[in-house]
PDB file of C-alpha atoms and ligand atoms in Angstrom:
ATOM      1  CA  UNK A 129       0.000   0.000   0.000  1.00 89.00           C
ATOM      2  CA  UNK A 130       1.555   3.141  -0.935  1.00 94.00           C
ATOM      3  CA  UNK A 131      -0.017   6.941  -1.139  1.00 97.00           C
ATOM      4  CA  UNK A 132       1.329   9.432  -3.936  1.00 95.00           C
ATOM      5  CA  UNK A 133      -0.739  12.713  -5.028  1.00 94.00           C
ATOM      6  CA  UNK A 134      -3.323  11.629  -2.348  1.00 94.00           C
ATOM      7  CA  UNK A 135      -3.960   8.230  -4.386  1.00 97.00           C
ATOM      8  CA  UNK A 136      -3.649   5.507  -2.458  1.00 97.00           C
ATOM      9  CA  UNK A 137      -3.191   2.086  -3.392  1.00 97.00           C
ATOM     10  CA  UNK A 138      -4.022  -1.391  -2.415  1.00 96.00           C
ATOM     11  CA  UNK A 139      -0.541  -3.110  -3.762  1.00 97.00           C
ATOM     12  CA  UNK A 140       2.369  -1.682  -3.974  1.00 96.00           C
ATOM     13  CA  UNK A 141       2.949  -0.632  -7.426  1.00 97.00           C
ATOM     14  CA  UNK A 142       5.735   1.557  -9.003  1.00 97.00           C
ATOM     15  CA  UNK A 143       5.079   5.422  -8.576  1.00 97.00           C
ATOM     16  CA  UNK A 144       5.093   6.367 -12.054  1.00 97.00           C
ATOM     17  CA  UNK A 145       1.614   5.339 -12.274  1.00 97.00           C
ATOM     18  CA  UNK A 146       0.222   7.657  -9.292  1.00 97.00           C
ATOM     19  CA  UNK A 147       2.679  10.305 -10.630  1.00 97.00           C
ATOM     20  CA  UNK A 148       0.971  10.457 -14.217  1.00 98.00           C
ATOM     21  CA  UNK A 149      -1.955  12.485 -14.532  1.00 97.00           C
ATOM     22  CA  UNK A 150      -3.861  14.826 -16.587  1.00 98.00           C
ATOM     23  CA  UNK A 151      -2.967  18.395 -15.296  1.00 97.00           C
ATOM     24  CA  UNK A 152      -3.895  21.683 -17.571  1.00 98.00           C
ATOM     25  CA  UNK A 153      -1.787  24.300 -16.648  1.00 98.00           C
ATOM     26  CA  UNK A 154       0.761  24.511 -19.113  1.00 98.00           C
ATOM     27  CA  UNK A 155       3.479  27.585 -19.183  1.00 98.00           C
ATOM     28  CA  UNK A 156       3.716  27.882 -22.636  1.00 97.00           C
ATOM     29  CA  UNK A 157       7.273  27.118 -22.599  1.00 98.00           C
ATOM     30  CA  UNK A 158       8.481  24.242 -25.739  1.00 98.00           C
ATOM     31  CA  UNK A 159       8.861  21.500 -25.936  1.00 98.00           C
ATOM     32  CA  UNK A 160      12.509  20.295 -26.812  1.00 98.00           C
ATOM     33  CA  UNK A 161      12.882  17.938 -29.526  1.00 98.00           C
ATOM     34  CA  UNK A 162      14.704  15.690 -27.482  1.00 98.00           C
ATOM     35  CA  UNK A 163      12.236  15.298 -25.214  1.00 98.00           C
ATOM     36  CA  UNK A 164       9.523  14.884 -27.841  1.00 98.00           C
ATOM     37  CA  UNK A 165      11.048  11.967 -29.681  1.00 98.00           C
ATOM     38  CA  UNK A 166      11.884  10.558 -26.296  1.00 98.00           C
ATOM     39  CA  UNK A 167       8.137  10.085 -25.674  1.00 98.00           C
ATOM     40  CA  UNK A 168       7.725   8.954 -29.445  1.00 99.00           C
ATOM     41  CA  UNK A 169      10.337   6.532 -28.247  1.00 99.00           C
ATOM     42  CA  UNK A 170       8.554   5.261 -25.257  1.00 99.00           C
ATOM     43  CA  UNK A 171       5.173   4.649 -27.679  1.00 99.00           C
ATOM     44  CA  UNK A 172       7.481   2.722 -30.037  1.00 98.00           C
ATOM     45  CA  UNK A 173       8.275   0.278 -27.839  1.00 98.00           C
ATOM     46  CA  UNK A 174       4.812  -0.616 -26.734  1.00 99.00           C
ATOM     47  CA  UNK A 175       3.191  -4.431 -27.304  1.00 98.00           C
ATOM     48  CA  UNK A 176       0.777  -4.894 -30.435  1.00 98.00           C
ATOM     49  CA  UNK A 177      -1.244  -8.058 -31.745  1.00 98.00           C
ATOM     50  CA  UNK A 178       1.090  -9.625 -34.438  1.00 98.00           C
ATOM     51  CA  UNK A 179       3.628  -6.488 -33.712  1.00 98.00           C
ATOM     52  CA  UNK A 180       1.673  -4.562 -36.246  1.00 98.00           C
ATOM     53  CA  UNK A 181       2.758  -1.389 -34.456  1.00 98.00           C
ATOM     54  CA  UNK A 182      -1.043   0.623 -35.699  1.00 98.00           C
ATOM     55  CA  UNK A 183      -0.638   3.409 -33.767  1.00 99.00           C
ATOM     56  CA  UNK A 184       1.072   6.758 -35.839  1.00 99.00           C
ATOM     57  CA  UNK A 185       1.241  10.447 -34.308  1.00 99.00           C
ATOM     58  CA  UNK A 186       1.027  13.540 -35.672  1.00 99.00           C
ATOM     59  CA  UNK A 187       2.528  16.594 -34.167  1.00 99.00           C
ATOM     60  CA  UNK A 188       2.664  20.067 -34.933  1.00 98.00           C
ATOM     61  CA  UNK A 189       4.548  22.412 -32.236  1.00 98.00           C
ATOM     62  CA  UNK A 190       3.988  25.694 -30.684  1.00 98.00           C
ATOM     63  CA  UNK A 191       4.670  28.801 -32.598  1.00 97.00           C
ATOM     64  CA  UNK A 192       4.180  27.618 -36.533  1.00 98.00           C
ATOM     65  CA  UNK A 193       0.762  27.619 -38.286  1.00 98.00           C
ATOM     66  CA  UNK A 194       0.325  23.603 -37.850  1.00 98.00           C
ATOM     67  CA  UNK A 195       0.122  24.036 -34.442  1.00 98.00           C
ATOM     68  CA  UNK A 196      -2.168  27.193 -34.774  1.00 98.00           C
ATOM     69  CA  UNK A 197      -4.909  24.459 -36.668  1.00 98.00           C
ATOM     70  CA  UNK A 198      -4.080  21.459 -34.387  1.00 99.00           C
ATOM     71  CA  UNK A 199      -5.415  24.133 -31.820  1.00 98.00           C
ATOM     72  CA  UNK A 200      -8.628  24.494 -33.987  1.00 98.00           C
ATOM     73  CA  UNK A 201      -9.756  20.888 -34.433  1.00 98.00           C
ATOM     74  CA  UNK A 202     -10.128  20.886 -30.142  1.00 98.00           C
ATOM     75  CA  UNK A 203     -13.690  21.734 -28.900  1.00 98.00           C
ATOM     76  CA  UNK A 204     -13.421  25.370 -27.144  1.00 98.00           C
ATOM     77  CA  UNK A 205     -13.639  23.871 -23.583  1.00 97.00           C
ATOM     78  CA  UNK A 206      -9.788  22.473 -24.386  1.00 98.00           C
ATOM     79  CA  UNK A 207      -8.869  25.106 -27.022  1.00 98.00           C
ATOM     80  CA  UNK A 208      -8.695  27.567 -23.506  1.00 97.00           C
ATOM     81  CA  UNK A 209      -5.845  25.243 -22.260  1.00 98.00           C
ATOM     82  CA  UNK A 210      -4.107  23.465 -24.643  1.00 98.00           C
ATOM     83  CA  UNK A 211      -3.086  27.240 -26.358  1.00 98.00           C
ATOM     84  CA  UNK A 212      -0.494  26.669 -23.695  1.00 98.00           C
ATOM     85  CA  UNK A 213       0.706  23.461 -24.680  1.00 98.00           C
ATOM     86  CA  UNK A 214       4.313  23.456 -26.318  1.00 98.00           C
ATOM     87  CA  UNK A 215       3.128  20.671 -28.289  1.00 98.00           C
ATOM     88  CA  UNK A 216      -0.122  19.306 -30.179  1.00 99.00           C
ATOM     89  CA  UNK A 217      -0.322  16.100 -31.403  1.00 99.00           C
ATOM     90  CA  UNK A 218      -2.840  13.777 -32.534  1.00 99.00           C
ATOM     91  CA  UNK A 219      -2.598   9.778 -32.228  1.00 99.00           C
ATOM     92  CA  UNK A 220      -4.017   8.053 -35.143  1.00 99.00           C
ATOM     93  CA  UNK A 221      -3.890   3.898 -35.830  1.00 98.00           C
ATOM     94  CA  UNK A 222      -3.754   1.721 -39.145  1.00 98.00           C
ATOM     95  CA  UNK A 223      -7.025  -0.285 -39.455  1.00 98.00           C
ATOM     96  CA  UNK A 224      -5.652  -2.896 -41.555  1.00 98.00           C
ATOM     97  CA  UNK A 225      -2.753  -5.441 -41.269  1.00 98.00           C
ATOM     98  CA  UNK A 226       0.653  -5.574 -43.349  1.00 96.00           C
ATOM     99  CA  UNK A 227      -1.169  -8.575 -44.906  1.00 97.00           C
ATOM    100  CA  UNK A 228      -4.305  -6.502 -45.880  1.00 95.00           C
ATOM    101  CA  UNK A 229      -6.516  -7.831 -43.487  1.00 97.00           C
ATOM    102  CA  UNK A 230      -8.500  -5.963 -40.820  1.00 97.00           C
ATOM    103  CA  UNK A 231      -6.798  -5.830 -37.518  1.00 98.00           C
ATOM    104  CA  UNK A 232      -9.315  -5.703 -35.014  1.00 98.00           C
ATOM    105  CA  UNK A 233      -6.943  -4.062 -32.258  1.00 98.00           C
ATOM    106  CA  UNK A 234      -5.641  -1.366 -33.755  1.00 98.00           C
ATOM    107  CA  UNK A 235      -7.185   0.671 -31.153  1.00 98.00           C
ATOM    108  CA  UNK A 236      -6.220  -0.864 -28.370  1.00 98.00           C
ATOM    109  CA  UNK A 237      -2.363  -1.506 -29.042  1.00 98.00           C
ATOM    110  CA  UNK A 238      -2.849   2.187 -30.222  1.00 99.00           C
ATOM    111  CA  UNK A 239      -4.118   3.043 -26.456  1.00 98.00           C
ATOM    112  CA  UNK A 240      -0.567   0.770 -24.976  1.00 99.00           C
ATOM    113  CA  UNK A 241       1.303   3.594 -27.430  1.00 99.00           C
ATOM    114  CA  UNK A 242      -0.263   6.467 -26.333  1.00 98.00           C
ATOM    115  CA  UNK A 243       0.125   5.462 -22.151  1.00 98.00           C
ATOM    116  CA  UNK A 244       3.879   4.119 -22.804  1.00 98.00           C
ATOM    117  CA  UNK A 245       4.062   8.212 -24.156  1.00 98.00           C
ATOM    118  CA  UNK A 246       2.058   9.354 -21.427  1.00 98.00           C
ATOM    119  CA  UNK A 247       4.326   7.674 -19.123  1.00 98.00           C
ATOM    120  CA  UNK A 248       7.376   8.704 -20.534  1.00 98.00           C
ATOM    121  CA  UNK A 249       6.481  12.096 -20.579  1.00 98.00           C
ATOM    122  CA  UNK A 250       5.375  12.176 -17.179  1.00 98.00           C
ATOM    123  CA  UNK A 251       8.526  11.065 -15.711  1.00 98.00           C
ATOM    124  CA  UNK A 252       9.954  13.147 -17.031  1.00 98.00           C
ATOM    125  CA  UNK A 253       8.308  16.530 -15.635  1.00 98.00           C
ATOM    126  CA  UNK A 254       6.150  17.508 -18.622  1.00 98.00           C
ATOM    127  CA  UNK A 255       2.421  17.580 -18.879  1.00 98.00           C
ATOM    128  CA  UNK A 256       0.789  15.271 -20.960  1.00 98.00           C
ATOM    129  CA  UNK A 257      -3.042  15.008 -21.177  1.00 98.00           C
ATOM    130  CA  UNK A 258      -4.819  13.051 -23.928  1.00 98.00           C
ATOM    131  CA  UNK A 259      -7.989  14.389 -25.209  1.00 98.00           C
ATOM    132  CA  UNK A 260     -10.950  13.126 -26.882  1.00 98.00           C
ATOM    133  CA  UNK A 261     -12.657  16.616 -27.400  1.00 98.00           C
ATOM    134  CA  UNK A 262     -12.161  17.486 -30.860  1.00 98.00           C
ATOM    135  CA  UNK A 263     -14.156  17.496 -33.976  1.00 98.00           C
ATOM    136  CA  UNK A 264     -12.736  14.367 -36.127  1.00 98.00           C
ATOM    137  CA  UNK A 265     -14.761  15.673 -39.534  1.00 98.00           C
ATOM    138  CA  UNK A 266     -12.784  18.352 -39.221  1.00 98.00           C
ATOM    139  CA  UNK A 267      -9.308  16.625 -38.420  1.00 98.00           C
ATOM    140  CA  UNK A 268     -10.075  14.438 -41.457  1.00 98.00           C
ATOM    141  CA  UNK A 269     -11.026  16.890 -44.114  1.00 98.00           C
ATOM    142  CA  UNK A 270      -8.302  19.281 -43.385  1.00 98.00           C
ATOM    143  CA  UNK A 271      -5.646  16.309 -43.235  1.00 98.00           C
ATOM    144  CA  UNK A 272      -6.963  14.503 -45.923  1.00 98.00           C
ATOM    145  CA  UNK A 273      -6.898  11.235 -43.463  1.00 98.00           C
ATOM    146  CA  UNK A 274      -7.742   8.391 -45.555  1.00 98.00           C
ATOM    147  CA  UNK A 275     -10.050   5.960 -44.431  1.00 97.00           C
ATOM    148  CA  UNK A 276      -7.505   3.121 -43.179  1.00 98.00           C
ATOM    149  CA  UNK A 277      -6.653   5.404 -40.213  1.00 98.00           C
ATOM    150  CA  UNK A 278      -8.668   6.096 -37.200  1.00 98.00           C
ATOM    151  CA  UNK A 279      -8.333   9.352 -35.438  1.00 98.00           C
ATOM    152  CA  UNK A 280      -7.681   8.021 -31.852  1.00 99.00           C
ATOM    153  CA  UNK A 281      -6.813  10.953 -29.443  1.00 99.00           C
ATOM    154  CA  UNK A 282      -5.301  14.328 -28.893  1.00 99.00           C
ATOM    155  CA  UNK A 283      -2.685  14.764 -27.068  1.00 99.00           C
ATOM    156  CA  UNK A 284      -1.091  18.272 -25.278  1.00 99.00           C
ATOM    157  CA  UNK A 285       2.534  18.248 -24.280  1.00 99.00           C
ATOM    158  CA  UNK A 286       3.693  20.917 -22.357  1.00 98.00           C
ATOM    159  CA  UNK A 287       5.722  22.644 -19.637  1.00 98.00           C
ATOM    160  CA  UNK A 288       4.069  22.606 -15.872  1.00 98.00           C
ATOM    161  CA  UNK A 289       2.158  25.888 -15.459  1.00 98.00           C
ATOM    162  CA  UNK A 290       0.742  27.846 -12.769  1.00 97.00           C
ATOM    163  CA  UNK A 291      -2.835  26.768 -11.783  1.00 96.00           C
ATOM    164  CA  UNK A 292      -3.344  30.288 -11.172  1.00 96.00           C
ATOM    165  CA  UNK A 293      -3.570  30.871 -14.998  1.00 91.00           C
ATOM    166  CA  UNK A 294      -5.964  28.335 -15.351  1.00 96.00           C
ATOM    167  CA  UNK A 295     -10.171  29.488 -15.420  1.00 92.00           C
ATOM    168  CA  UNK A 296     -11.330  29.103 -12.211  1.00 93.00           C
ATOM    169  CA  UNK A 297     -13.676  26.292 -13.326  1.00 92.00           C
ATOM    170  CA  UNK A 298     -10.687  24.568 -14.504  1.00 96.00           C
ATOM    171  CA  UNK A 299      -8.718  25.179 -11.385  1.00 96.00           C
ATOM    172  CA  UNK A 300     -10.784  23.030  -9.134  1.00 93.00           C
ATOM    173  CA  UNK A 301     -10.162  20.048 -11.156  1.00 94.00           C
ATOM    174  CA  UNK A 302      -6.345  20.702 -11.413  1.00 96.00           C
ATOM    175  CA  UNK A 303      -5.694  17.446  -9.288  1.00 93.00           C
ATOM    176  CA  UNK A 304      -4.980  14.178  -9.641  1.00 95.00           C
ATOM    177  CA  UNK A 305      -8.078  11.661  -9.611  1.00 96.00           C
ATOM    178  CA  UNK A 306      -9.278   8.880  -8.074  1.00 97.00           C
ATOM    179  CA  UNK A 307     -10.154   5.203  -9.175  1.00 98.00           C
ATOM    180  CA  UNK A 308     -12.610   2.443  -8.975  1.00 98.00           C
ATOM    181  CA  UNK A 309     -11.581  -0.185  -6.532  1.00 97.00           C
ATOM    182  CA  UNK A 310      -9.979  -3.344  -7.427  1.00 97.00           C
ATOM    183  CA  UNK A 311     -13.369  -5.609  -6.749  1.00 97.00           C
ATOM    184  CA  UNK A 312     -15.408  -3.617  -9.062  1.00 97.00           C
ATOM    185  CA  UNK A 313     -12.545  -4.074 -12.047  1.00 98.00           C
ATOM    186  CA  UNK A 314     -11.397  -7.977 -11.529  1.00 98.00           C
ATOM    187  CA  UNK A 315     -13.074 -11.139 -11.008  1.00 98.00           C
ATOM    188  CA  UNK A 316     -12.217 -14.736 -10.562  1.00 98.00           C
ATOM    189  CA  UNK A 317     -13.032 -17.402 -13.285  1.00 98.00           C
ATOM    190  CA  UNK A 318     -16.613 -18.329 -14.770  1.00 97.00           C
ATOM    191  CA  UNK A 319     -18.492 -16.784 -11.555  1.00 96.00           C
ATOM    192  CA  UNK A 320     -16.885 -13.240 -12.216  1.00 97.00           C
ATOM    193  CA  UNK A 321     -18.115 -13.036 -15.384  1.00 97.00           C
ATOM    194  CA  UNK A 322     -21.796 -12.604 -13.764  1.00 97.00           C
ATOM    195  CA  UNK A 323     -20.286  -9.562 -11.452  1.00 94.00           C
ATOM    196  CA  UNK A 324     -18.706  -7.805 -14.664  1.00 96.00           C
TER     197      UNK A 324
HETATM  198  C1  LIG B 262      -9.085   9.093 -24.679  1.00 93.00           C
HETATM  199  C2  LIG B 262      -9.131  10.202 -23.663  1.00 93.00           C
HETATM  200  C3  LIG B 262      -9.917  11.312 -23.913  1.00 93.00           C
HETATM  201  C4  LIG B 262      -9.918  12.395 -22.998  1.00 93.00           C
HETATM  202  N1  LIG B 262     -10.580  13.556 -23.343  1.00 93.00           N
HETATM  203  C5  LIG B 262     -10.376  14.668 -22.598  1.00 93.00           C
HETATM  204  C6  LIG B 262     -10.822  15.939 -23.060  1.00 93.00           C
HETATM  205  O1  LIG B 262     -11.364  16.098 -24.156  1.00 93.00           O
HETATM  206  N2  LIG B 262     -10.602  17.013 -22.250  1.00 93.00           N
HETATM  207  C7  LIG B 262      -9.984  16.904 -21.048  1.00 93.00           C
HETATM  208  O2  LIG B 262      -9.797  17.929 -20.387  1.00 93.00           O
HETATM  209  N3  LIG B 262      -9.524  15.711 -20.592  1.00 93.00           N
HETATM  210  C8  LIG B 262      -9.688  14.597 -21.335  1.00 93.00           C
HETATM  211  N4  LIG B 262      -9.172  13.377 -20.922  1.00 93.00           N
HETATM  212  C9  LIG B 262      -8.521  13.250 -19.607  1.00 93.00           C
HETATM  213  C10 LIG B 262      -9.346  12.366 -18.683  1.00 93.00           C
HETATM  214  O3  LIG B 262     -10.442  13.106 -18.199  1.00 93.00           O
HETATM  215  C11 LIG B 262      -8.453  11.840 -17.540  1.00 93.00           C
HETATM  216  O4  LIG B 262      -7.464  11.010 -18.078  1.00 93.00           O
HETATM  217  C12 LIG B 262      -9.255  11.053 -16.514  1.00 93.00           C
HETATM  218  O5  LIG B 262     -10.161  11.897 -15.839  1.00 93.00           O
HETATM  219  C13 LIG B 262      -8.343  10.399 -15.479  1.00 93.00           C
HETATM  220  O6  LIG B 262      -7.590  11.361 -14.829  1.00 93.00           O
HETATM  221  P1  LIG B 262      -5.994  11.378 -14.834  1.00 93.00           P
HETATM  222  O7  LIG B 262      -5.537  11.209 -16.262  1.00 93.00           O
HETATM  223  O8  LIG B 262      -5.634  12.725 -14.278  1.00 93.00           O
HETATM  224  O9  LIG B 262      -5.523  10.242 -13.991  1.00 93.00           O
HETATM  225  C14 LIG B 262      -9.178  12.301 -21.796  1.00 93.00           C
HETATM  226  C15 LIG B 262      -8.407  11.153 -21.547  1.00 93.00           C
HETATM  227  C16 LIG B 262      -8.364  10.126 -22.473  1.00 93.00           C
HETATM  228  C17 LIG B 262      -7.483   8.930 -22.198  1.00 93.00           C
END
């Protein structure tokens, strides 16, 4: 049993997972490169079904014009955050194998990707916070996505901020969350299955 960021848990597990969350308050400061492709890294290294590897990101980063529309496919609510994000980028995953068949979990090894990055980035001081708020039409059209790619997440990469900056609304939720316990998640055998 351990207790990090006032989330305590049952086992005792390694910090970096009660270390990662989602804060919002982001300085503005970049991103370096090195610390970019470092999280990139992490991603790379994650498990897939047949190693397929689905998952692809897209990034655009603070200051040039990509970034400027990666801020404009997020819904408003994130738009008043992420501005202060060093880096935007969007996870994306390959619906189909190398063999031309569908892979049915190219969403899932494309979820291992994006928490290896999360992780990575984490640990190493930066804000990372993955976002489903955006409008994909959008995302598509102006990207030209074709259809063998799913639009997965968002994801802003940043320096800490101060919470202070944040909207007050958004300032309240600046802390790291709770979870479900560990009965309500995992169950033994053919029995569990009727508690799921
Ligand atoms: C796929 C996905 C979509 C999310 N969408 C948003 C979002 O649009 N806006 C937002 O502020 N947070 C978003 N979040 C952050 C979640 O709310 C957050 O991960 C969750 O509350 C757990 O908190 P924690 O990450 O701080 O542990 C998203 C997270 C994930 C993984």
């Amino acid at each position: 049993m351990k207790t990090i960021n006032n989330r305590t848990t049952n086992y005792d597990i390694n910090d970096i997972f009660l270390n990662r969350y989602s804060p919002r308050a982001m300085s503005g400061e970049s991103v370096s490169t090195e610390e970019l492709m470092t999280m990139f890294e992490a991603a790379r290294w994650a498990p897939s079904s047949r190693n397929e590897q689905p998952w692809r990101f897209l990034y655009a980063i603070k200051g040039t014009s990509d970034f400027d529309l990666f801020l404009s496919f997020l819904l408003e609510s994130n738009q008043t955050w992420c501005k202060n994000a060093g880096v935007l980028s969007i996870g994306l995953s390959k619906k189909t194998s190398s063999d031309g068949t569908v892979n049915i979990k190219h969403s899932l090894d494309t979820g291992s990707a994006w928490e290896n990055l999360a992780l990575q980035g984490a640990n190493m001081g930066l804000v990372v916070h993955g976002m489903g708020g955006y409008n994909e039409e959008i995302i598509r059209k102006e990207l030209q996505i074709q259809n063998d790619y799913q639009v997965e997440l968002m994801i802003a990469i940043g320096k800490p901020g101060k919470i202070e900056d944040l909207p007050e609304k958004l300032q309240e939720r600046e802390k790291p969350s709770q979870r479900k316990n560990l009965d309500e998640i995992v169950f033994e055998g053919k029995e569990g299955a009727n508690n799921l």
